[in-house]
Amino acid sequence: MKLLEDRIKKDGQVLGAEVLKVDNFLNHQIDPDLMTALGQEFYQQFADAKITKILTVESSGIAPALATGMAFHVPVVFARKHKSLTLKDDLYTAEVYSFTKKTSNQIAIAQKFLQADDTVLIIDDFLANGQAVEGLIDIIGQANATLAGVGIVIEKSFQKGRKLLDERQIKTVSLARIKAFVDGQIEFEEED
Ligand code: G4P
């Protein structure tokens, strides 16, 4: 998506060999017009899938997930990473290991927000090693709901998440795909 790639080139900062800082428009300060455009693009890509729910993980997945939910006019559910005072209902949970942070987190959603007749689109800000998405897919399986696909704002194709999803034949749409960081510069994959 050219709009997004241009914004990454303008405002993204490469940190080391693997990390892209995009706190100017996605991870800290959020650009609502850009989020709206991303949500519309995910809508175009999954318009035929009869989506009934958008699923993400707090916190940085929430902005693009909400924009996508607004395009589809369906509810947005975000998995929580921290125990909440009010999250006492029956829960679906999954363990998510972060290779980046070398810690394991439990993610949880209340069972009442995911039903067997739901068709779910997962949205997340980054696809790196794919562990957060795997956790969400696990939860969708626990609910016997249907996974329609995965929408990612920024994919780092050189990490293993994309391969994991392709191996499972899951439709994955990434709006920007980064092939590599070379000398602080961002190389994007060619668009299909
Ligand atoms: P994975 O889910 O694909 O396996 O990701 P990984 O463990 O490698 O990453 C852990 C956290 O770091 C995730 O956010 C993920 O979105 C984020 N992340 C991964 N690569 C990048 C990157 O290049 N740039 C930035 N800015 N973030 C990256 P999180 O811990 O869930 O944080 P948040 O959603 O609360 O912000």
CSV table of C-alpha atoms and ligand atoms in Angstrom, one decimal:
chain,number,residue,atom,x,y,z
A,1,MET,CA,0.0,0.0,0.0
A,2,LYS,CA,1.8,3.1,-1.3
A,3,LEU,CA,0.3,5.5,1.3
A,4,LEU,CA,1.7,3.3,4.1
A,5,GLU,CA,5.0,2.7,2.6
A,6,ASP,CA,5.5,6.4,2.0
A,7,ARG,CA,4.7,7.1,5.6
A,8,ILE,CA,7.1,4.5,6.8
A,9,LYS,CA,9.8,6.0,4.6
A,10,LYS,CA,9.0,9.4,6.0
A,11,ASP,CA,8.6,8.7,9.7
A,12,GLY,CA,9.9,5.2,10.4
A,13,GLN,CA,13.3,4.8,12.2
A,14,VAL,CA,15.3,1.7,11.8
A,15,LEU,CA,16.8,0.5,15.1
A,16,GLY,CA,19.5,-2.1,14.5
A,17,ALA,CA,19.0,-4.9,12.1
A,18,GLU,CA,15.5,-5.9,13.0
A,19,VAL,CA,13.3,-3.2,14.6
A,20,LEU,CA,11.4,-0.4,13.0
A,21,LYS,CA,10.2,2.5,15.2
A,22,VAL,CA,6.9,3.9,14.0
A,23,ASP,CA,5.7,5.7,17.2
A,24,ASN,CA,4.9,8.8,15.2
A,25,PHE,CA,1.8,7.3,13.6
A,26,LEU,CA,1.1,3.7,14.9
A,27,ASN,CA,2.7,2.7,18.2
A,28,HIS,CA,2.4,5.8,20.4
A,29,GLN,CA,1.0,8.8,18.5
A,30,ILE,CA,-1.7,7.5,16.2
A,31,ASP,CA,-2.7,9.0,12.8
A,32,PRO,CA,-6.5,8.5,12.6
A,33,ASP,CA,-6.7,9.3,8.9
A,34,LEU,CA,-4.1,6.8,8.1
A,35,MET,CA,-5.8,4.2,10.3
A,36,THR,CA,-9.1,4.9,8.4
A,37,ALA,CA,-7.3,4.2,5.1
A,38,LEU,CA,-5.8,1.0,6.5
A,39,GLY,CA,-9.2,-0.2,7.7
A,40,GLN,CA,-10.7,0.5,4.3
A,41,GLU,CA,-8.0,-1.4,2.6
A,42,PHE,CA,-8.5,-4.5,4.9
A,43,TYR,CA,-12.2,-4.2,4.1
A,44,GLN,CA,-11.5,-4.3,0.4
A,45,GLN,CA,-9.3,-7.4,0.8
A,46,PHE,CA,-11.7,-9.4,3.0
A,47,ALA,CA,-15.1,-7.9,1.8
A,48,ASP,CA,-16.3,-11.3,0.5
A,49,ALA,CA,-15.4,-13.3,3.7
A,50,LYS,CA,-18.6,-12.5,5.7
A,51,ILE,CA,-16.6,-11.3,8.7
A,52,THR,CA,-18.5,-11.0,11.9
A,53,LYS,CA,-15.7,-10.0,14.3
A,54,ILE,CA,-12.3,-8.4,14.3
A,55,LEU,CA,-9.8,-9.8,16.8
A,56,THR,CA,-6.5,-8.2,18.0
A,57,VAL,CA,-4.2,-8.0,21.0
A,58,GLU,CA,-3.7,-4.9,23.2
A,59,SER,CA,-2.3,-2.4,22.8
A,60,SER,CA,-0.9,-1.4,19.4
A,61,GLY,CA,-3.2,-3.7,17.5
A,62,ILE,CA,-6.3,-1.8,18.7
A,63,ALA,CA,-6.1,1.3,16.5
A,64,PRO,CA,-5.9,-0.5,13.1
A,65,ALA,CA,-8.4,-3.1,14.4
A,66,LEU,CA,-10.9,-0.5,15.3
A,67,ALA,CA,-10.5,1.2,11.9
A,68,THR,CA,-11.2,-2.2,10.3
A,69,GLY,CA,-14.2,-2.8,12.5
A,70,MET,CA,-15.6,0.6,11.5
A,71,ALA,CA,-15.2,-0.4,7.8
A,72,PHE,CA,-17.0,-3.7,8.3
A,73,HIS,CA,-19.4,-2.4,10.9
A,74,VAL,CA,-18.7,-5.4,13.2
A,75,PRO,CA,-17.4,-5.6,16.8
A,76,VAL,CA,-13.7,-5.4,17.6
A,77,VAL,CA,-12.4,-7.6,20.5
A,78,PHE,CA,-8.9,-7.2,21.8
A,79,ALA,CA,-7.2,-9.9,23.9
A,80,ARG,CA,-5.9,-8.6,27.2
A,81,LYS,CA,-2.4,-9.2,28.3
A,82,HIS,CA,-2.9,-8.2,31.9
A,83,LYS,CA,-5.2,-9.4,34.5
A,84,SER,CA,-8.1,-7.0,34.7
A,85,LEU,CA,-10.4,-6.5,37.7
A,86,THR,CA,-13.4,-7.0,35.6
A,87,LEU,CA,-12.2,-9.8,33.5
A,88,LYS,CA,-13.6,-12.6,35.7
A,89,ASP,CA,-15.8,-14.4,33.2
A,90,ASP,CA,-15.0,-17.7,31.7
A,91,LEU,CA,-12.0,-17.0,29.6
A,92,TYR,CA,-10.2,-18.4,26.5
A,93,THR,CA,-6.4,-18.1,27.1
A,94,ALA,CA,-3.2,-18.7,25.2
A,95,GLU,CA,0.5,-18.4,26.0
A,96,VAL,CA,2.4,-16.0,23.7
A,97,TYR,CA,6.2,-16.1,23.8
A,98,SER,CA,8.0,-13.0,22.6
A,99,PHE,CA,11.3,-13.8,21.0
A,100,THR,CA,12.1,-10.1,21.1
A,101,LYS,CA,11.5,-9.7,24.8
A,102,LYS,CA,12.3,-13.3,25.8
A,103,THR,CA,9.2,-13.4,28.0
A,104,SER,CA,6.0,-15.3,27.9
A,105,ASN,CA,2.6,-13.6,28.3
A,106,GLN,CA,-0.8,-15.0,28.8
A,107,ILE,CA,-3.5,-13.4,26.6
A,108,ALA,CA,-7.1,-13.8,27.4
A,109,ILE,CA,-10.6,-12.9,26.1
A,110,ALA,CA,-14.0,-13.5,27.7
A,111,GLN,CA,-15.7,-16.5,26.1
A,112,LYS,CA,-18.9,-14.5,25.7
A,113,PHE,CA,-17.2,-12.3,23.0
A,114,LEU,CA,-16.4,-15.2,20.7
A,115,GLN,CA,-18.9,-17.7,19.4
A,116,ALA,CA,-18.9,-20.8,17.3
A,117,ASP,CA,-20.8,-18.9,14.5
A,118,ASP,CA,-18.3,-16.1,14.3
A,119,THR,CA,-16.1,-15.6,11.2
A,120,VAL,CA,-13.0,-13.8,12.5
A,121,LEU,CA,-10.5,-11.5,10.9
A,122,ILE,CA,-7.3,-11.0,13.0
A,123,ILE,CA,-5.7,-7.6,12.7
A,124,ASP,CA,-2.3,-6.7,14.2
A,125,ASP,CA,0.2,-3.9,13.8
A,126,PHE,CA,3.4,-6.0,13.3
A,127,LEU,CA,4.0,-9.5,12.1
A,128,ALA,CA,7.5,-10.5,13.3
A,129,ASN,CA,7.8,-14.0,14.6
A,130,GLY,CA,4.0,-14.6,14.5
A,131,GLN,CA,3.6,-15.6,18.1
A,132,ALA,CA,0.8,-13.1,18.9
A,133,VAL,CA,-1.2,-14.2,15.8
A,134,GLU,CA,-0.6,-17.9,16.7
A,135,GLY,CA,-2.1,-17.2,20.2
A,136,LEU,CA,-5.2,-15.6,18.7
A,137,ILE,CA,-5.6,-18.5,16.2
A,138,ASP,CA,-5.4,-20.9,19.2
A,139,ILE,CA,-8.2,-18.9,20.9
A,140,ILE,CA,-10.4,-18.9,17.8
A,141,GLY,CA,-10.0,-22.7,17.7
A,142,GLN,CA,-11.0,-23.0,21.3
A,143,ALA,CA,-14.2,-21.1,20.5
A,144,ASN,CA,-14.8,-23.3,17.4
A,145,ALA,CA,-15.1,-20.1,15.5
A,146,THR,CA,-13.9,-19.7,11.9
A,147,LEU,CA,-10.7,-17.9,10.9
A,148,ALA,CA,-11.1,-15.9,7.7
A,149,GLY,CA,-7.6,-14.5,7.6
A,150,VAL,CA,-5.0,-12.2,9.0
A,151,GLY,CA,-4.5,-8.5,8.3
A,152,ILE,CA,-1.1,-7.0,9.2
A,153,VAL,CA,-0.1,-3.4,9.0
A,154,ILE,CA,3.7,-4.0,8.8
A,155,GLU,CA,5.2,-7.4,8.1
A,156,LYS,CA,8.9,-8.0,8.5
A,157,SER,CA,9.2,-10.8,6.0
A,158,PHE,CA,12.7,-11.8,7.1
A,159,GLN,CA,11.3,-13.0,10.4
A,160,LYS,CA,9.4,-16.3,10.6
A,161,GLY,CA,5.8,-15.2,11.2
A,162,ARG,CA,4.8,-15.0,7.5
A,163,LYS,CA,6.2,-18.4,6.7
A,164,LEU,CA,4.3,-19.9,9.7
A,165,LEU,CA,1.0,-18.5,8.4
A,166,ASP,CA,1.7,-19.5,4.7
A,167,GLU,CA,2.5,-23.1,5.8
A,168,ARG,CA,-0.9,-23.2,7.4
A,169,GLN,CA,-2.5,-21.8,4.3
A,170,ILE,CA,-4.0,-18.9,6.1
A,171,LYS,CA,-4.9,-15.9,3.9
A,172,THR,CA,-2.5,-13.2,5.2
A,173,VAL,CA,-2.7,-9.6,3.9
A,174,SER,CA,0.1,-7.3,4.9
A,175,LEU,CA,-0.2,-3.7,3.8
A,176,ALA,CA,3.6,-3.1,4.0
A,177,ARG,CA,6.1,-5.9,3.6
A,178,ILE,CA,9.7,-5.2,4.6
A,179,LYS,CA,12.3,-7.5,3.1
A,180,ALA,CA,15.3,-6.2,5.0
A,181,PHE,CA,16.9,-3.3,6.7
A,182,VAL,CA,20.2,-2.5,5.0
A,183,ASP,CA,22.5,0.2,6.5
A,184,GLY,CA,19.5,1.8,8.2
A,185,GLN,CA,17.5,1.9,5.0
A,186,ILE,CA,14.2,0.0,4.5
A,187,GLU,CA,13.8,-2.4,1.6
A,188,PHE,CA,10.2,-3.3,0.8
A,189,GLU,CA,9.1,-6.5,-1.0
A,190,GLU,CA,7.8,-5.8,-4.5
A,191,GLU,CA,4.0,-5.6,-4.6
A,192,ASP,CA,2.2,-8.4,-6.3
B,1,G4P,P1,5.4,-11.7,17.3
B,1,G4P,O1,4.1,-11.5,18.0
B,1,G4P,O2,5.3,-11.5,15.8
B,1,G4P,O3,6.1,-13.0,17.6
B,1,G4P,O4,6.3,-10.5,17.7
B,1,G4P,P2,7.6,-10.4,18.8
B,1,G4P,O5,7.4,-11.3,19.9
B,1,G4P,O6,8.8,-10.5,18.0
B,1,G4P,O7,7.3,-8.9,19.2
B,1,G4P,C1,6.8,-8.5,20.5
B,1,G4P,C2,6.3,-7.1,20.4
B,1,G4P,O8,7.1,-6.3,19.7
B,1,G4P,C3,4.9,-7.0,19.9
B,1,G4P,O9,4.3,-5.9,20.5
B,1,G4P,C4,5.2,-6.7,18.4
B,1,G4P,O10,4.1,-6.0,17.8
B,1,G4P,C5,6.3,-5.7,18.6
B,1,G4P,N1,7.2,-5.6,17.4
B,1,G4P,C6,7.8,-6.6,16.7
B,1,G4P,N2,8.6,-6.1,15.8
B,1,G4P,C7,8.6,-4.8,15.9
B,1,G4P,C8,9.2,-3.7,15.2
B,1,G4P,O11,10.0,-3.9,14.3
B,1,G4P,N3,8.8,-2.5,15.6
B,1,G4P,C9,7.9,-2.2,16.6
B,1,G4P,N4,7.7,-0.9,16.9
B,1,G4P,N5,7.3,-3.2,17.3
B,1,G4P,C10,7.7,-4.5,16.9
B,1,G4P,P3,3.7,-5.9,21.9
B,1,G4P,O12,4.7,-6.4,22.9
B,1,G4P,O13,2.5,-6.8,21.9
B,1,G4P,O14,3.5,-4.5,22.2
B,1,G4P,P4,2.2,-3.5,22.1
B,1,G4P,O15,1.3,-4.1,21.1
B,1,G4P,O16,1.6,-3.4,23.5
B,1,G4P,O17,2.8,-2.2,21.6
